[in-house]
Coordinates of C-alpha atoms in Angstrom, one line a residue:
M1 CA 126.3 42.2 3.4
D2 CA 129.6 43.6 2.2
E3 CA 132.4 43.5 4.8
V4 CA 133.3 47.1 4.0
N5 CA 129.8 48.2 5.2
K6 CA 129.5 45.9 8.2
V7 CA 129.4 47.2 11.7
D8 CA 130.7 45.0 14.6
P9 CA 127.6 43.9 16.5
N10 CA 129.4 44.1 19.8
E11 CA 130.3 47.7 19.1
A12 CA 126.7 48.4 18.1
I13 CA 125.4 46.9 21.4
E14 CA 127.9 49.1 23.3
L15 CA 126.8 52.2 21.5
F16 CA 123.1 51.4 22.3
I17 CA 123.9 50.9 26.0
W18 CA 125.7 54.2 26.0
A19 CA 122.8 56.0 24.3
L20 CA 120.4 54.5 26.8
E21 CA 122.4 55.2 29.9
K22 CA 124.0 58.5 28.9
P23 CA 121.6 60.2 26.5
D24 CA 123.6 63.5 26.8
D25 CA 126.8 62.0 25.5
E26 CA 126.9 63.8 22.1
D27 CA 130.1 61.9 21.0
K28 CA 128.4 58.5 21.4
K29 CA 125.3 59.8 19.7
R30 CA 127.4 60.8 16.7
Q31 CA 129.1 57.4 16.7
L32 CA 125.7 55.7 16.8
V33 CA 124.4 57.8 13.9
A34 CA 127.5 57.1 11.8
A35 CA 127.2 53.3 12.5
F36 CA 123.5 53.4 11.5
E37 CA 124.3 55.2 8.3
E38 CA 126.9 52.5 7.5
D39 CA 124.9 49.4 8.5
P40 CA 121.4 50.2 9.8
E41 CA 120.3 46.5 10.1
T42 CA 123.1 45.5 12.5
V43 CA 122.6 48.6 14.6
L44 CA 118.8 48.3 14.8
N45 CA 119.0 44.6 15.7
A46 CA 121.8 45.0 18.2
A47 CA 119.7 46.6 20.9
P48 CA 119.6 44.8 24.3
A49 CA 116.7 42.3 24.5
D50 CA 114.7 44.6 26.8
A51 CA 115.3 47.6 24.6
V52 CA 114.4 46.7 21.0
P53 CA 114.0 49.9 19.1
T54 CA 110.3 50.7 18.8
W55 CA 109.1 51.8 15.4
R56 CA 106.9 54.9 15.3
N57 CA 105.5 57.1 12.6
C58 CA 106.6 60.6 11.8
I59 CA 104.7 62.1 14.7
D60 CA 105.8 59.5 17.2
E61 CA 102.5 57.6 17.3
Q62 CA 101.4 54.1 16.2
P63 CA 104.3 52.4 18.2
C64 CA 105.1 48.7 17.5
V65 CA 108.0 46.6 18.7
P66 CA 109.3 44.5 15.8
L67 CA 110.8 41.0 15.9
K68 CA 113.7 42.5 14.0
Y69 CA 114.6 45.0 11.3
R70 CA 115.8 44.0 7.8
C71 CA 117.4 46.3 5.2
P72 CA 117.7 44.3 2.0
K73 CA 120.3 45.2 -0.6
S74 CA 118.9 43.1 -3.5
L75 CA 115.9 41.2 -4.7
K76 CA 117.5 37.9 -3.6
E77 CA 117.9 39.3 0.0
L78 CA 114.3 40.5 0.0
V79 CA 113.1 37.0 -1.1
G80 CA 115.2 35.5 1.7
I81 CA 113.6 37.9 4.3
V82 CA 110.2 36.6 3.2
G83 CA 111.4 33.1 3.5
E84 CA 112.8 33.8 7.0
A85 CA 109.4 35.2 8.0
R86 CA 107.6 32.1 6.6
D87 CA 109.9 29.8 8.7
K88 CA 109.3 31.9 11.8
K89 CA 105.6 32.2 11.1
A90 CA 106.1 36.0 11.6
P91 CA 104.3 38.8 9.8
V92 CA 106.2 41.1 7.4
R93 CA 105.7 44.8 6.8
A94 CA 107.6 47.3 4.6
I95 CA 108.1 50.6 6.3
G96 CA 109.0 53.9 4.6
S97 CA 109.2 57.4 6.0
G98 CA 106.4 56.8 8.4
H99 CA 104.3 59.6 7.0
S100 CA 101.0 57.9 7.8
F101 CA 98.8 58.7 10.7
S102 CA 96.8 55.5 10.7
D103 CA 97.8 51.9 11.7
I104 CA 98.6 51.0 8.2
T105 CA 102.2 50.0 9.1
N106 CA 101.6 48.9 12.7
A107 CA 102.7 45.3 12.9
Q108 CA 103.7 44.0 16.4
D109 CA 106.4 41.3 16.5
A110 CA 106.9 41.5 12.8
I111 CA 109.9 41.6 10.6
L112 CA 110.0 45.2 9.4
V113 CA 111.6 45.8 6.0
K114 CA 113.4 49.1 5.5
P115 CA 114.1 49.3 1.7
Q116 CA 114.9 53.0 1.5
K117 CA 118.6 52.5 2.7
W118 CA 119.8 50.4 -0.2
L119 CA 117.1 49.7 -2.8
K120 CA 117.3 53.1 -4.5
Q121 CA 118.5 52.3 -7.9
V122 CA 116.7 53.5 -11.1
F123 CA 117.0 51.2 -14.2
S124 CA 116.4 51.8 -17.8
V125 CA 113.9 49.4 -19.4
D126 CA 115.1 46.8 -21.8
A127 CA 113.3 47.7 -25.0
S128 CA 114.0 44.3 -26.5
I129 CA 111.4 42.5 -24.3
L130 CA 108.6 45.0 -24.7
H131 CA 105.5 44.7 -26.9
H132 CA 105.9 46.5 -30.2
V133 CA 103.2 48.9 -29.1
S134 CA 105.1 49.9 -25.9
D135 CA 107.1 53.0 -26.1
P136 CA 110.4 52.7 -24.2
A137 CA 111.0 56.5 -24.3
N138 CA 111.0 58.1 -20.8
T139 CA 110.2 54.7 -19.2
I140 CA 112.1 53.7 -16.1
R141 CA 112.0 51.0 -13.4
A142 CA 112.7 52.2 -9.8
Q143 CA 113.4 50.1 -6.8
C144 CA 111.0 50.5 -3.8
G145 CA 113.4 52.6 -1.7
I146 CA 113.0 55.6 -4.0
T147 CA 111.1 58.3 -2.2
Y148 CA 108.6 59.7 -4.7
G149 CA 105.2 61.2 -4.1
P150 CA 101.9 59.4 -4.8
M151 CA 102.3 57.6 -8.1
A152 CA 99.8 54.7 -8.4
D153 CA 98.5 55.8 -11.8
F154 CA 102.0 56.4 -13.3
V155 CA 102.8 52.7 -12.7
L156 CA 103.1 50.4 -15.8
S157 CA 104.5 47.3 -14.0
I158 CA 105.0 46.1 -10.4
V159 CA 107.5 43.5 -9.1
L160 CA 106.1 41.9 -6.0
V161 CA 107.6 39.4 -3.6
T162 CA 104.8 37.2 -2.2
E163 CA 104.4 35.1 1.0
S164 CA 105.8 32.0 -0.7
G165 CA 108.9 33.8 -1.8
K166 CA 107.6 33.7 -5.4
V167 CA 108.2 36.9 -7.4
Y168 CA 105.7 38.2 -9.9
Q169 CA 106.0 41.0 -12.4
I170 CA 102.4 42.3 -12.5
E171 CA 100.9 44.2 -15.5
P172 CA 97.5 44.8 -17.1
S173 CA 96.2 42.0 -19.3
P174 CA 96.6 42.2 -23.2
S175 CA 92.8 42.8 -23.5
S176 CA 93.0 45.8 -21.1
T177 CA 92.7 49.4 -22.4
A178 CA 95.8 50.1 -20.4
Q179 CA 97.9 47.5 -22.3
P180 CA 100.8 45.6 -20.8
I181 CA 104.3 46.9 -21.7
T182 CA 106.1 43.5 -21.7
D183 CA 105.9 40.9 -24.5
P184 CA 105.5 37.5 -22.8
A185 CA 107.4 35.8 -25.6
K186 CA 110.4 37.9 -24.9
F187 CA 110.3 38.0 -21.1
P188 CA 113.4 36.2 -19.8
G189 CA 112.0 35.2 -16.4
H190 CA 114.3 37.3 -14.3
L191 CA 115.4 40.9 -13.8
P192 CA 118.7 42.1 -15.2
E193 CA 120.2 42.9 -11.8
A194 CA 118.9 39.6 -10.3
P195 CA 119.5 36.8 -12.8
D196 CA 119.4 34.2 -10.1
V197 CA 115.9 34.9 -8.9
L198 CA 113.0 33.6 -11.0
V199 CA 110.2 36.1 -11.8
E200 CA 106.8 35.1 -13.3
L201 CA 105.1 37.5 -15.6
K202 CA 101.5 38.0 -14.5
Q203 CA 99.4 40.0 -16.9
D204 CA 96.1 40.2 -15.2
D205 CA 93.8 43.3 -14.8
D206 CA 92.5 42.4 -11.3
W207 CA 96.0 41.7 -9.9
F208 CA 97.3 44.9 -11.4
R209 CA 94.4 47.1 -10.2
A210 CA 94.7 45.4 -6.7
A211 CA 98.4 45.8 -6.4
K212 CA 98.5 49.5 -7.5
V213 CA 96.9 50.5 -4.1
A214 CA 97.4 47.6 -1.7
M215 CA 98.7 49.1 1.6
G216 CA 101.4 46.4 1.9
C217 CA 98.7 43.6 2.1
L218 CA 99.6 41.6 -0.9
G219 CA 103.4 41.3 -0.4
I220 CA 106.5 43.4 -0.5
I221 CA 106.9 45.5 -3.7
Y222 CA 110.5 45.4 -5.0
S223 CA 110.2 47.8 -7.9
Y224 CA 107.9 49.7 -10.2
T225 CA 108.2 50.5 -13.9
M226 CA 106.7 53.8 -14.7
R227 CA 106.6 56.5 -17.4
V228 CA 108.4 59.7 -16.5
Q229 CA 108.9 63.1 -18.2
K230 CA 111.8 65.4 -18.8
A231 CA 112.2 68.0 -16.1
F232 CA 110.0 71.1 -16.7
S233 CA 109.3 74.4 -14.9
L234 CA 106.2 75.5 -13.1
S235 CA 104.9 79.0 -12.9
E236 CA 103.0 79.6 -9.7
V237 CA 100.8 82.5 -8.7
R238 CA 99.2 82.7 -5.2
T239 CA 96.3 85.1 -4.8
L240 CA 94.4 86.2 -1.7
T241 CA 90.7 85.8 -2.2
T242 CA 87.7 84.3 -0.3
W243 CA 85.9 81.0 -0.5
E244 CA 82.7 82.8 -1.2
E245 CA 84.2 84.2 -4.4
M246 CA 85.5 80.8 -5.4
K247 CA 82.3 78.8 -4.9
P248 CA 80.4 79.9 -8.0
L249 CA 83.5 78.9 -10.1
L250 CA 83.4 75.4 -8.7
S251 CA 79.7 74.7 -8.6
P252 CA 78.2 72.2 -11.1
S253 CA 75.9 74.9 -12.4
S254 CA 78.9 77.0 -13.5
S255 CA 79.6 74.6 -16.3
S256 CA 77.7 72.1 -18.4
S257 CA 80.5 69.6 -17.8
W258 CA 83.1 68.8 -15.2
P259 CA 85.7 70.0 -14.6
P260 CA 84.7 73.7 -14.9
P261 CA 86.9 76.2 -16.8
I262 CA 88.9 77.3 -13.7
L263 CA 90.3 73.8 -13.5
Q264 CA 90.7 73.3 -17.2
N265 CA 92.9 76.4 -17.7
T266 CA 95.6 75.4 -15.3
D267 CA 97.9 72.4 -14.7
H268 CA 97.5 72.4 -10.9
F269 CA 94.9 74.2 -8.9
E270 CA 94.8 74.4 -5.1
L271 CA 92.9 76.3 -2.4
L272 CA 93.9 77.1 1.2
I273 CA 90.8 78.1 3.1
N274 CA 90.6 79.6 6.6
P275 CA 88.1 77.4 8.4
Y276 CA 86.9 80.3 10.5
A277 CA 84.9 83.2 9.0
Q278 CA 86.0 86.8 9.5
G279 CA 83.7 89.6 10.7
D280 CA 81.7 89.8 7.4
S281 CA 81.1 86.0 7.4
T282 CA 83.6 85.4 4.6
H283 CA 86.4 82.8 4.7
E284 CA 89.8 84.0 3.6
C285 CA 91.3 81.9 0.9
I286 CA 94.6 81.5 -1.0
Q287 CA 94.1 80.5 -4.6
V288 CA 97.1 78.7 -6.1
K289 CA 97.5 78.3 -9.8
R290 CA 100.4 76.4 -11.4
T291 CA 101.0 76.2 -15.1
R292 CA 103.7 74.3 -17.0
E293 CA 106.6 75.9 -18.9
E294 CA 109.6 74.7 -20.7
L295 CA 112.6 74.3 -18.4
T296 CA 113.9 77.8 -17.7
A297 CA 115.9 79.8 -15.2
P298 CA 114.2 80.4 -11.8
R299 CA 112.5 83.8 -11.4
G300 CA 110.2 85.5 -9.0
A301 CA 109.8 84.4 -5.3
R302 CA 107.2 83.2 -2.9
L303 CA 108.8 85.0 -0.1
T304 CA 111.2 88.0 0.3
G305 CA 114.4 87.6 2.3
I306 CA 112.9 89.0 5.5
S307 CA 109.8 86.8 5.0
K308 CA 111.9 83.7 4.6
W309 CA 113.7 84.6 7.9
L310 CA 110.3 85.0 9.6
E311 CA 109.2 81.7 8.2
V312 CA 112.2 79.9 9.7
I313 CA 111.6 81.6 13.1
G314 CA 107.9 80.6 13.0
V315 CA 108.6 77.0 12.2
K316 CA 111.2 76.7 14.9
S317 CA 108.8 78.3 17.4
S318 CA 105.9 75.9 16.5
A319 CA 106.0 74.1 19.9
A320 CA 105.5 77.4 21.7
L321 CA 102.7 78.3 19.3
V322 CA 100.9 75.1 20.2
V323 CA 101.1 76.1 23.9
L324 CA 99.6 79.5 23.0
L325 CA 96.8 78.0 20.9
N326 CA 95.9 75.6 23.7
T327 CA 95.8 78.6 26.2
A328 CA 93.4 80.8 24.0
P329 CA 92.3 78.5 21.2
G330 CA 89.4 80.5 19.7
L331 CA 91.1 83.9 19.3
L332 CA 94.5 82.7 18.5
N333 CA 93.5 80.2 15.9
R334 CA 91.6 82.9 14.0
V335 CA 94.5 85.3 14.2
V336 CA 97.2 82.8 13.4
I337 CA 95.5 81.1 10.4
S338 CA 94.5 84.5 9.0
G339 CA 98.0 85.8 9.4
A340 CA 99.5 82.6 7.8
L341 CA 97.3 82.9 4.8
G342 CA 98.2 86.5 4.2
F343 CA 101.8 85.4 4.5
L344 CA 101.4 82.7 1.9
Q345 CA 100.5 85.0 -1.0
D346 CA 103.3 85.5 -3.5
M347 CA 105.6 88.3 -2.8
D348 CA 107.1 88.5 -6.3
P349 CA 104.8 86.7 -8.7
P350 CA 104.9 84.6 -10.7
Y351 CA 107.3 82.3 -8.9
V352 CA 109.0 80.0 -11.5
D353 CA 111.3 77.1 -10.8
V354 CA 111.8 73.5 -11.7
S355 CA 108.6 71.5 -10.9
H356 CA 109.9 69.5 -7.9
T357 CA 111.2 72.6 -6.2
V358 CA 107.9 74.4 -6.6
F359 CA 106.0 71.5 -5.2
T360 CA 108.4 71.2 -2.2
L361 CA 107.3 73.3 0.8
G362 CA 110.7 73.4 2.3
I363 CA 111.2 74.1 6.0
E364 CA 107.4 73.8 6.6
N365 CA 107.7 70.1 6.1
T366 CA 109.7 69.8 9.3
M367 CA 106.8 71.0 11.5
K368 CA 105.2 68.4 13.6
A369 CA 101.7 68.2 12.2
W370 CA 99.1 65.8 11.0
A371 CA 95.9 65.7 9.0
V372 CA 92.7 63.9 8.0
E373 CA 92.0 63.9 4.3
L374 CA 88.5 63.6 2.9
H375 CA 88.1 62.5 -0.8
V376 CA 84.8 63.5 -2.3
D377 CA 83.1 63.1 -5.7
A378 CA 84.1 66.5 -7.2
A379 CA 81.4 66.7 -9.9
E380 CA 78.6 65.9 -7.4
D381 CA 79.6 67.3 -4.0
C382 CA 82.6 69.6 -4.3
V383 CA 81.1 72.9 -2.9
D384 CA 78.6 71.1 -0.7
A385 CA 81.3 69.1 1.0
I386 CA 83.5 72.1 1.7
D387 CA 80.6 74.0 3.1
K388 CA 79.6 71.1 5.3
V389 CA 83.2 70.9 6.7
L390 CA 83.2 74.7 7.4
A391 CA 79.8 74.4 9.1
A392 CA 81.1 71.5 11.2
F393 CA 84.1 73.6 12.4
K394 CA 81.9 76.5 13.2
S395 CA 79.5 74.4 15.2
L396 CA 82.2 72.5 17.1
G397 CA 84.0 75.7 18.0
K398 CA 80.9 77.2 19.4
E399 CA 79.6 74.2 21.3
K400 CA 82.8 72.4 22.3
K401 CA 85.4 75.0 22.1
W402 CA 87.4 72.7 19.8
Y403 CA 89.4 74.4 17.1
I404 CA 91.6 73.3 14.2
A405 CA 95.1 74.8 14.0
G406 CA 95.5 75.1 10.3
P407 CA 93.8 75.9 7.0
L408 CA 91.8 73.5 4.8
G409 CA 93.8 72.4 1.8
I410 CA 91.7 71.7 -1.3
R411 CA 93.2 69.8 -4.3
F412 CA 91.7 68.2 -7.4
I413 CA 92.7 64.7 -8.6
K414 CA 91.8 62.7 -11.7
S415 CA 90.0 59.4 -11.3
S416 CA 91.9 56.1 -10.9
D417 CA 91.2 52.5 -11.9
A418 CA 92.9 51.1 -8.8
F419 CA 90.3 49.1 -6.8
L420 CA 91.0 50.8 -3.5
A421 CA 92.3 54.2 -4.5
P422 CA 90.3 57.0 -2.8
Q423 CA 89.9 58.5 -6.3
A424 CA 88.6 55.2 -7.7
G425 CA 86.1 55.8 -10.5
R426 CA 85.6 59.5 -10.1
F427 CA 87.2 62.9 -10.5
T428 CA 88.0 63.8 -6.8
V429 CA 88.3 66.8 -4.6
A430 CA 90.6 66.2 -1.7
I431 CA 89.9 68.2 1.5
E432 CA 92.9 68.1 3.8
L433 CA 92.2 69.1 7.4
D434 CA 95.6 70.2 8.7
M435 CA 96.4 70.3 12.5
L436 CA 99.5 71.2 14.4
Y437 CA 100.5 68.3 16.6
G438 CA 99.6 68.7 20.3
I439 CA 96.5 70.8 20.0
H440 CA 93.9 69.8 22.7
H441 CA 91.0 67.7 21.5
D442 CA 92.5 67.4 18.0
R443 CA 91.5 63.7 17.6
D444 CA 88.0 64.4 19.0
L445 CA 87.5 67.4 16.6
L446 CA 88.6 65.7 13.4
G447 CA 86.7 62.5 14.3
K448 CA 83.6 64.5 14.8
V449 CA 84.0 66.3 11.5
K450 CA 84.4 63.0 9.7
E451 CA 81.2 61.7 11.4
V452 CA 79.2 64.8 10.5
V453 CA 80.3 65.0 6.9
C454 CA 80.1 61.2 6.2
T455 CA 77.3 59.7 8.1
T456 CA 75.0 62.0 10.1
V457 CA 71.7 63.6 8.9
G458 CA 72.7 66.4 6.6
G459 CA 76.0 64.8 5.7
L460 CA 77.0 63.7 2.2
G461 CA 76.6 60.1 2.9
N462 CA 79.1 57.2 2.6
H463 CA 78.6 57.0 -1.2
S464 CA 80.6 60.2 -1.7
V465 CA 83.2 60.6 1.1
R466 CA 86.2 58.4 1.4
L467 CA 89.3 58.9 3.7
H468 CA 92.9 58.9 2.5
W469 CA 94.3 55.5 3.7
G470 CA 97.3 57.0 5.5
L471 CA 95.5 60.1 6.8
D472 CA 92.4 58.5 8.4
W473 CA 93.6 58.4 12.0
G474 CA 91.9 55.0 12.4
F475 CA 88.5 56.6 11.8
T476 CA 87.7 54.4 8.8
T477 CA 85.5 51.4 9.7
S478 CA 85.0 48.1 8.1
D479 CA 81.5 49.2 7.2
D480 CA 82.9 52.4 5.6
V481 CA 85.2 50.4 3.3
R482 CA 82.4 48.1 2.1
K483 CA 80.2 51.2 1.3
W484 CA 83.0 53.2 -0.3
Y485 CA 84.6 50.7 -2.7
P486 CA 82.3 48.8 -5.1
D487 CA 85.3 46.7 -6.2
L488 CA 86.4 45.7 -2.7
G489 CA 85.4 42.1 -3.5
K490 CA 87.7 41.9 -6.5
W491 CA 90.6 43.3 -4.4
Q492 CA 89.9 40.8 -1.6
A493 CA 90.0 37.9 -4.1
V494 CA 93.6 38.9 -5.0
Y495 CA 94.4 39.5 -1.4
R496 CA 93.2 36.0 -0.4
E497 CA 95.2 34.4 -3.2
L498 CA 98.5 36.1 -2.3
N499 CA 98.1 36.2 1.5
K500 CA 96.8 32.8 2.4
T501 CA 99.0 32.5 5.5
G502 CA 98.2 36.0 6.8
M503 CA 101.9 37.0 6.6
F504 CA 100.9 40.5 5.5
D505 CA 98.1 41.1 8.0
N506 CA 98.5 43.6 10.8
A507 CA 96.4 46.0 12.9
F508 CA 95.2 47.8 9.8
T509 CA 93.8 44.7 8.1
N510 CA 92.3 43.5 11.4
R511 CA 90.5 46.8 12.0
L512 CA 88.9 46.8 8.5
R513 CA 88.2 43.0 8.6
L514 CA 89.8 42.7 5.1
S515 CA 90.4 38.9 5.5
E516 CA 86.7 38.2 5.9

């Protein structure tokens, strides 16, 4: 670690003690934050022995006390961390923003790797080592600390550090329809920024399809190569409608093929549905359509100035809202969700801005909330699945007085060839069940909905419903995984080859019995 960035461990220990003994000392807090920004690894590992910082996810759940934290600044340091874990016979887990509500990152007494502090470089791709059929235009390689959204099917190549410390660059095989991007005859055996670390080129379909969605179980990913696009604008229109009006447009009978016209005529389509029917038994719904435009100046607005102010007030008052909803859940949930949906329709349509700004919710992302996400075969069960979820909420509200504090988010996702992607092998509808954190019986409610929709009489059956890995709350069972994923055996074969010592096992892998 560079001396200019190094924090004195004794000073870090002193700051930790001050923070523990005098939590109201704002000056010491600021010093601790500044020290962490400068050298997070020293600060995290400098805690007194009886006060090692506990890692938790974004909603302060899934706690685990690590053996230590590591913040690598290079591929060589990452390889060294894996070697340290091997010597100590300790598990290793990479951690990101903690935006996962399952035990996918829960690893007790492990070395936790935090790549997002230093490993944030983006590299151009050396065209001289690529296959002649590979197009270097708009191709980049990004280190693992970059904070993108879901991107498994944008990936062209993966650099993975395995339990032995061996580094692989993993790509599809030459016989694959996906085609590898690298010419083996030209591959130099190392990365440009890490010439002293040997890298083996592995062009194998099973390895690639396993590594694209691996939940940290195969090793520590150092970087991805992916194809990107030039910045573009999105035009967004939000319209208040009802689920009953949308159903015929999404039913298989509405079109001889899937997807139906309403999905074909837009780049991004989304629904936000009130889970509770209004007086005439209709479910209010916001329809969101986004279409691509050439990069242009922003225009229009989702919210007016006064509406933006009210939004800020509402988000800052969310803790008080949770108390109110717990006091009178039935009435307030209906009123609050209905009011929120009305608030979400465009005030000055169309709203046009650069794509990443349109997709970013803004201050709403700071609310403490969580969700379960169901992934369903869209062509077979789209409307039926949504109706069954709505029926389950109605029944549980009536019988148990359990209510969800948020709308249903409906999105459509193309199929993936990754073995364990929830969208594996099929065009998928994702049904996100959003819940403000702290609502009474939230876990009971969403667990029961999962049970009703997936497994009970009248449900869709395990052949159709899969849960998002990071949004399953631990509801996914080992039996579920074996029913949901026909290529699980192929994934496990790669997992056993790259994880022979169990270095990358944790609570998640144990729960799903992935090593069996």
